[in-house]
Short mmCIF file of C-alpha atoms in Angstrom, two decimals:
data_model
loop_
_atom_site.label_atom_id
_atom_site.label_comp_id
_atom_site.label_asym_id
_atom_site.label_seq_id
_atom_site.Cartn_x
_atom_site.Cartn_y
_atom_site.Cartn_z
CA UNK Y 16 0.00 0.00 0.00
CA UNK Y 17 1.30 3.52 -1.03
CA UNK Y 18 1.07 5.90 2.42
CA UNK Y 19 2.48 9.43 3.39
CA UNK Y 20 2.38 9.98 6.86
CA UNK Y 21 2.81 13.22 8.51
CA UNK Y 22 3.47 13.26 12.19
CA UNK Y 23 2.77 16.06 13.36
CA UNK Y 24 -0.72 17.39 13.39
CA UNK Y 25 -0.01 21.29 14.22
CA UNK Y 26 2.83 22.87 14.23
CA UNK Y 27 3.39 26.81 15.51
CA UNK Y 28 5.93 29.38 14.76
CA UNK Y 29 6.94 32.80 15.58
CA UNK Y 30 7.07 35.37 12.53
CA UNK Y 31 10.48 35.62 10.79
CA UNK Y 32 11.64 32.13 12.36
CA UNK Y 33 11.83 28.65 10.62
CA UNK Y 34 9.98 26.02 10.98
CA UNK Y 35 10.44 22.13 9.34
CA UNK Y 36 6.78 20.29 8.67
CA UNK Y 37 7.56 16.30 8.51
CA UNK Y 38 6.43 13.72 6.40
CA UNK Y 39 7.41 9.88 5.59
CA UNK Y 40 5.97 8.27 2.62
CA UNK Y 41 5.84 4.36 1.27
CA UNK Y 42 5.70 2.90 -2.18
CA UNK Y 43 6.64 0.74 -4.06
CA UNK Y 44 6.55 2.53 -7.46
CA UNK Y 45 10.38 3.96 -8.95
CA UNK Y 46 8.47 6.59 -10.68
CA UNK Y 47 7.13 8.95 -8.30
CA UNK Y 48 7.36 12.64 -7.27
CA UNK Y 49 6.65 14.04 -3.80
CA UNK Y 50 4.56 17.50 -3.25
CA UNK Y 51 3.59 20.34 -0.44
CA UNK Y 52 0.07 21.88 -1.06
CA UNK Y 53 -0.95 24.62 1.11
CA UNK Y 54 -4.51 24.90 2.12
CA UNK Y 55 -5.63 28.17 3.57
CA UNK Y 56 -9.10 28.71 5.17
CA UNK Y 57 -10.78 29.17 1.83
CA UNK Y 58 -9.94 25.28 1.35
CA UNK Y 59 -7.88 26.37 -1.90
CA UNK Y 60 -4.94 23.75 -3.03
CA UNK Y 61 -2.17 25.68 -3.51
CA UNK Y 62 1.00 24.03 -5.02
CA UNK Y 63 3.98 24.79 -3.14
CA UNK Y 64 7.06 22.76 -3.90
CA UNK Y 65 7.82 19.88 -6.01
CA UNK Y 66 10.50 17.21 -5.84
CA UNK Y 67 11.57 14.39 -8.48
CA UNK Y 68 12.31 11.43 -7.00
CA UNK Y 69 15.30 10.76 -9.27
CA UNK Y 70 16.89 14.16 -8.30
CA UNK Y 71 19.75 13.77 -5.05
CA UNK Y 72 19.21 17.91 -5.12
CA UNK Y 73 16.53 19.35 -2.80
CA UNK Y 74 14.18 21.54 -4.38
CA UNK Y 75 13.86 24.83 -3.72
CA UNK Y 76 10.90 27.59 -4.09
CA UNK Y 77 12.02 31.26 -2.45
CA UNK Y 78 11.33 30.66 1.54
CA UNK Y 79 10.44 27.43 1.10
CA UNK Y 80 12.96 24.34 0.32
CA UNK Y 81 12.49 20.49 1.10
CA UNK Y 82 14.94 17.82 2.64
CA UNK Y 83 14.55 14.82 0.31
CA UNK Y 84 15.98 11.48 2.46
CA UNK Y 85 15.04 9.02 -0.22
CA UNK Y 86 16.57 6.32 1.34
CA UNK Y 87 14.91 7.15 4.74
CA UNK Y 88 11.26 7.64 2.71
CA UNK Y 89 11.75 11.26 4.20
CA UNK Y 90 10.58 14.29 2.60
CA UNK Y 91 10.25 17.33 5.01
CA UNK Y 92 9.53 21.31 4.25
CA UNK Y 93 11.49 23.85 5.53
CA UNK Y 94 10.00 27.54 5.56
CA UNK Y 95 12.10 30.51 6.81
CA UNK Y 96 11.68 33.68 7.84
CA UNK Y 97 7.95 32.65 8.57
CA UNK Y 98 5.00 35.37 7.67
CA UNK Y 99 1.93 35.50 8.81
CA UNK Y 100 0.50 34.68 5.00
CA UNK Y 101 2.09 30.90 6.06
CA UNK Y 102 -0.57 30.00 8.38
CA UNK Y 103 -2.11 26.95 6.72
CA UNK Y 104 -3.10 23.82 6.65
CA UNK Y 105 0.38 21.73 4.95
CA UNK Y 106 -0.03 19.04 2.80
CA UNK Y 107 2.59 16.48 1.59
CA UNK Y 108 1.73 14.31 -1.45
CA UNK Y 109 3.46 11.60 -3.57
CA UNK Y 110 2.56 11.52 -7.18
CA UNK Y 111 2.43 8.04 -8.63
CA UNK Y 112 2.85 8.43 -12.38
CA UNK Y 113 2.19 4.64 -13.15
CA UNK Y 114 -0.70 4.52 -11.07
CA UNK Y 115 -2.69 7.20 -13.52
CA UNK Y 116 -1.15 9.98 -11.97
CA UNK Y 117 -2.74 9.82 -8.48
CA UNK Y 118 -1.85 11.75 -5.46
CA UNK Y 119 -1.74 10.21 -2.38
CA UNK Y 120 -1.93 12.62 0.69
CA UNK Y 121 -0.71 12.80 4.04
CA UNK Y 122 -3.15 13.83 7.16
CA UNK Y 123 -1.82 17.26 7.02
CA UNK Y 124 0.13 19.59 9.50
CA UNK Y 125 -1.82 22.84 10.76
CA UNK Y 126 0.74 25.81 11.09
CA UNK Y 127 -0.11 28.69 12.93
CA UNK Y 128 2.29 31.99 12.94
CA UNK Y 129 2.58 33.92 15.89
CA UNK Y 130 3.17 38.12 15.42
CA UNK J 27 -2.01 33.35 -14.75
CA UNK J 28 -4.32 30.54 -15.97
CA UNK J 29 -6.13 28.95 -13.28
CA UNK J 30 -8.48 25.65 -13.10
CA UNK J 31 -12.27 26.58 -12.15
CA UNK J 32 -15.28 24.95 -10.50
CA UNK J 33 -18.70 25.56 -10.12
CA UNK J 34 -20.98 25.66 -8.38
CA UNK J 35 -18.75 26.90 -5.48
CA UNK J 36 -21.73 24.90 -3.03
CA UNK J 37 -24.18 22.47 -3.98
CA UNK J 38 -27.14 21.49 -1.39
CA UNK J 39 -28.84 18.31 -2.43
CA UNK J 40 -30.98 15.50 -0.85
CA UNK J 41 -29.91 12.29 -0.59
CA UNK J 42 -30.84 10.00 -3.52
CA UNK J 43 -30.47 13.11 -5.83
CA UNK J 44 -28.18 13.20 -8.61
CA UNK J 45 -25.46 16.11 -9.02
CA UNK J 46 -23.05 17.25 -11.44
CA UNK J 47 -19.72 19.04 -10.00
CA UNK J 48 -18.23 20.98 -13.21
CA UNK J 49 -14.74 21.64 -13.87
CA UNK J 50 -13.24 24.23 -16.31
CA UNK J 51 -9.58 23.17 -16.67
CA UNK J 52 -6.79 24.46 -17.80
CA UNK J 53 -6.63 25.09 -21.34
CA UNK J 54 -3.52 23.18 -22.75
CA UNK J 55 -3.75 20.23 -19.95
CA UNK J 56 -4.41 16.67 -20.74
CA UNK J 57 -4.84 15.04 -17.29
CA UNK J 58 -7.69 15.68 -15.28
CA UNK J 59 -8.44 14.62 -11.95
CA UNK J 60 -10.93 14.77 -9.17
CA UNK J 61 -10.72 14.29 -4.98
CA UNK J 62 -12.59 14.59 -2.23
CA UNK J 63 -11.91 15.94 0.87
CA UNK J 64 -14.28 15.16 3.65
CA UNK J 65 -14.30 17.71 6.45
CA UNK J 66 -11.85 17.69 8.99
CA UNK J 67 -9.61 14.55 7.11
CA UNK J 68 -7.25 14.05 4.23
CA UNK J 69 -7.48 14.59 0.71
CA UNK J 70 -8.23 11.39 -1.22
CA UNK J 71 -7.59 10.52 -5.19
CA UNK J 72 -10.97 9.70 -6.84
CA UNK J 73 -10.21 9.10 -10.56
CA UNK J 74 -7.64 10.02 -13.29
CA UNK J 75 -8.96 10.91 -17.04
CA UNK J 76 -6.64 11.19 -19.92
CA UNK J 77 -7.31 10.98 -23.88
CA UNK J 78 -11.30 10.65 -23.21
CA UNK J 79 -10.88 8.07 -20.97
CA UNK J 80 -10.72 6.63 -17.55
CA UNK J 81 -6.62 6.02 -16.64
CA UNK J 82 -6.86 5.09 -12.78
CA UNK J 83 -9.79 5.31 -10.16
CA UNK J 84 -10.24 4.73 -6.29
CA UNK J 85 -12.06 2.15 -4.67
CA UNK J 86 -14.43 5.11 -3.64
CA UNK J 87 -15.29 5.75 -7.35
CA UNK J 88 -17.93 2.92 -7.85
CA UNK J 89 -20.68 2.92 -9.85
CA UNK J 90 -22.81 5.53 -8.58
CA UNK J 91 -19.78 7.91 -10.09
CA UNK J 92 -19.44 8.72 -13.60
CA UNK J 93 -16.82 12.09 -15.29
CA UNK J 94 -17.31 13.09 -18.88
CA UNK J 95 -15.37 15.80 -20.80
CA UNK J 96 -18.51 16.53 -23.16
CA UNK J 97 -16.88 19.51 -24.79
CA UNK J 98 -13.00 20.50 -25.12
CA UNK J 99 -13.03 22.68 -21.80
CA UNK J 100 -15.65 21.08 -18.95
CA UNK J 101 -14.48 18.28 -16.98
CA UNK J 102 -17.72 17.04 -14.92
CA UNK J 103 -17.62 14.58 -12.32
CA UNK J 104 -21.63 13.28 -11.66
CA UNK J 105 -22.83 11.69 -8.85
CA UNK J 106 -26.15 9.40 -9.65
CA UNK J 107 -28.02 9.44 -5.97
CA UNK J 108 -26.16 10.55 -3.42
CA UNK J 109 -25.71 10.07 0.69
CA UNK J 110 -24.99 11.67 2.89
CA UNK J 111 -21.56 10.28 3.09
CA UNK J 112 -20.96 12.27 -0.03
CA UNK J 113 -20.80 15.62 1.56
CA UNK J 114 -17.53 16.87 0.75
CA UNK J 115 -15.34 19.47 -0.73
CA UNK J 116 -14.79 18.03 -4.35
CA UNK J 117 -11.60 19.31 -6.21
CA UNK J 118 -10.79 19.25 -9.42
CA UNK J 119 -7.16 19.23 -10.91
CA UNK J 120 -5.46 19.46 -14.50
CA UNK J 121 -2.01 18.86 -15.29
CA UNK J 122 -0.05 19.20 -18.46
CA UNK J 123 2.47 16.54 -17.73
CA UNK J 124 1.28 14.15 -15.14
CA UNK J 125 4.07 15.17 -13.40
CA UNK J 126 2.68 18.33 -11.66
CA UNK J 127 -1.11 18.96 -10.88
CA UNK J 128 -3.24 21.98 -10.34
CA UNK J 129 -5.95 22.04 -8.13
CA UNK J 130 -9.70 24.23 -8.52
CA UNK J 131 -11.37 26.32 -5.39
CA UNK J 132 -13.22 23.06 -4.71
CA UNK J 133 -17.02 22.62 -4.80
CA UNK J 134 -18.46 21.83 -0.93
CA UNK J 135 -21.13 19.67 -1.70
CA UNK J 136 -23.76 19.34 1.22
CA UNK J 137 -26.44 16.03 1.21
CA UNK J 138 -29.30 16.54 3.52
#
C-alpha cells in the first residue's frame, strides 16, 4: 500500500523564524514525485514545492525548500523567515505516475504563525 | 495566470439526488483529476482521465460515479443518488504533464 504519513498534526511558529513540517511516505513505485500543497481557510490547493524522485538535489521555491531522504522515505519542508500569510493547513503528497497519476496525501500539519 | 475553475462553489442536495460538480480546466492540460476531501480529514484521489478516458480510479469511485469531458473545456464529475456520506469538498485538478497537478477552489457539496 502507497502511504504518506505526517506526524505532526499542528505545528506553531513565531514570525520571521523557521519552521520544518515532517512527512514519511511508502511505495513501491520507482516513478514517483513528492509535493507540499498549502490549504488556507478558503480550502484552496495551492502548489507549493515539487520534488523528483530521481533528483539527489533538494528543491527549492524562495522561503520554502524540502529535505529529500530518499533512502529514509523522508521528505520534510522547511520555511524561513515565517510570515503571517504561512498560516495553513500543509499538505505532503506523492505523485504516482504509473498509477494514472494519483496523489496520495498525508493527514496534514496545521501551522499557525505567531506576530 | 491561468487557473483551473469549479462551479458551483456549493451544492445542497438531498440524498438519492443526482449532481453534477463541473470543472473548467486548464486550457492546454491533458490530465484531469478529481478528490474529495471530507471535512476535517485528508485529501483522497478519486479518478484520473486522460485521452477521453478513464486512466486510474479509487475504490471510492464505484458505480454511482461517472466524469465526462462533453466539450474541449468542462471536466464534470456526476454523482447518480447521493448520501450523505458524499458531503464533501470536491476538487478538481489538471495537469499538463502528469508530473505536476493543479488544483480548482473546490465545490463543498452538502447532502441533507
Amino acid at each position: 500500500a502507497q502511504t504518506v504519513t505526517q506526524s505532526q498534526p499542528e505545528m506553531s511558529v513565531q514570525e520571521a523564524e523557521t519552521v520544518t513540517l515532517s512527512c514519511t511516505y511508502d511505495t513501491s513505485e520507482s516513478d514517483y514525485y513528492l509535493f507540499w500543497y498549502k490549504q488556507p481557510p478558503s480550502r484552496q490547493m495551492i502548489l507549493v514545492i515539487r520534488q523528483e524522485a530521481y533528483k539527489q538535489q533538494n528543491a527549492t521555491e524562495n522561503r520554502f525548500s524540502v529535505n529529500f531522504q530518499k533512502a529514509a522515505k523522508s521528505f520534510s519542508l522547511k520555511i524561513s523567515d515565517s510570515q503571517l500569510g504561512d498560516a495553513a493547513m500543509y499538505f505532503c503528497a506523492c505523485l504516482l505516475y504509473n498509477q494514472g497519476g494519483k496523489l496520495i496525501f498525508g493527514q496534514g500539519t496545521e501551522l499557525s504563525v505567531k506576530p | 495566470e491561468p487557473e483551473v475553475t469549479q462551479t458551483p462553489s456549493h451544492q445542497v442536495t438531498q440524498m438519492g439526488q443526482e449532481v453534477i460538480l463541473r470543472c473548467v480546466p486548464i486550457s492546454n492540460h491533458l490530465y484531469f483529476y478529481w478528490y474529495r476531501q471530507i471535512l476535517g480529514q485528508k485529501v483522497e484521489f478519486l479518478v484520473s482521465f486522460y485521452n477521453n478516458e478513464i486512466s486510474e480510479k479509487s475504490e471510492i469511485f464505484d458505480d454511482q460515479f461517472s466524469v465526462e469531458r462533453p466539450d474541449g473545456s468542462n471536466f464534470t464529475l456526476k454523482i447518480r443518488s447521493t448520501k450523505l456520506e458524499d458531503s464533501a469538498m470536491y476538487f478538481c485538478a489538471s495537469s499538463e504533464t502528469a508530473y505536476e497537478q493543479y488544483f480548482g477552489p473546490g465545490t463543498r457539496l452538502t447532502v441533507t
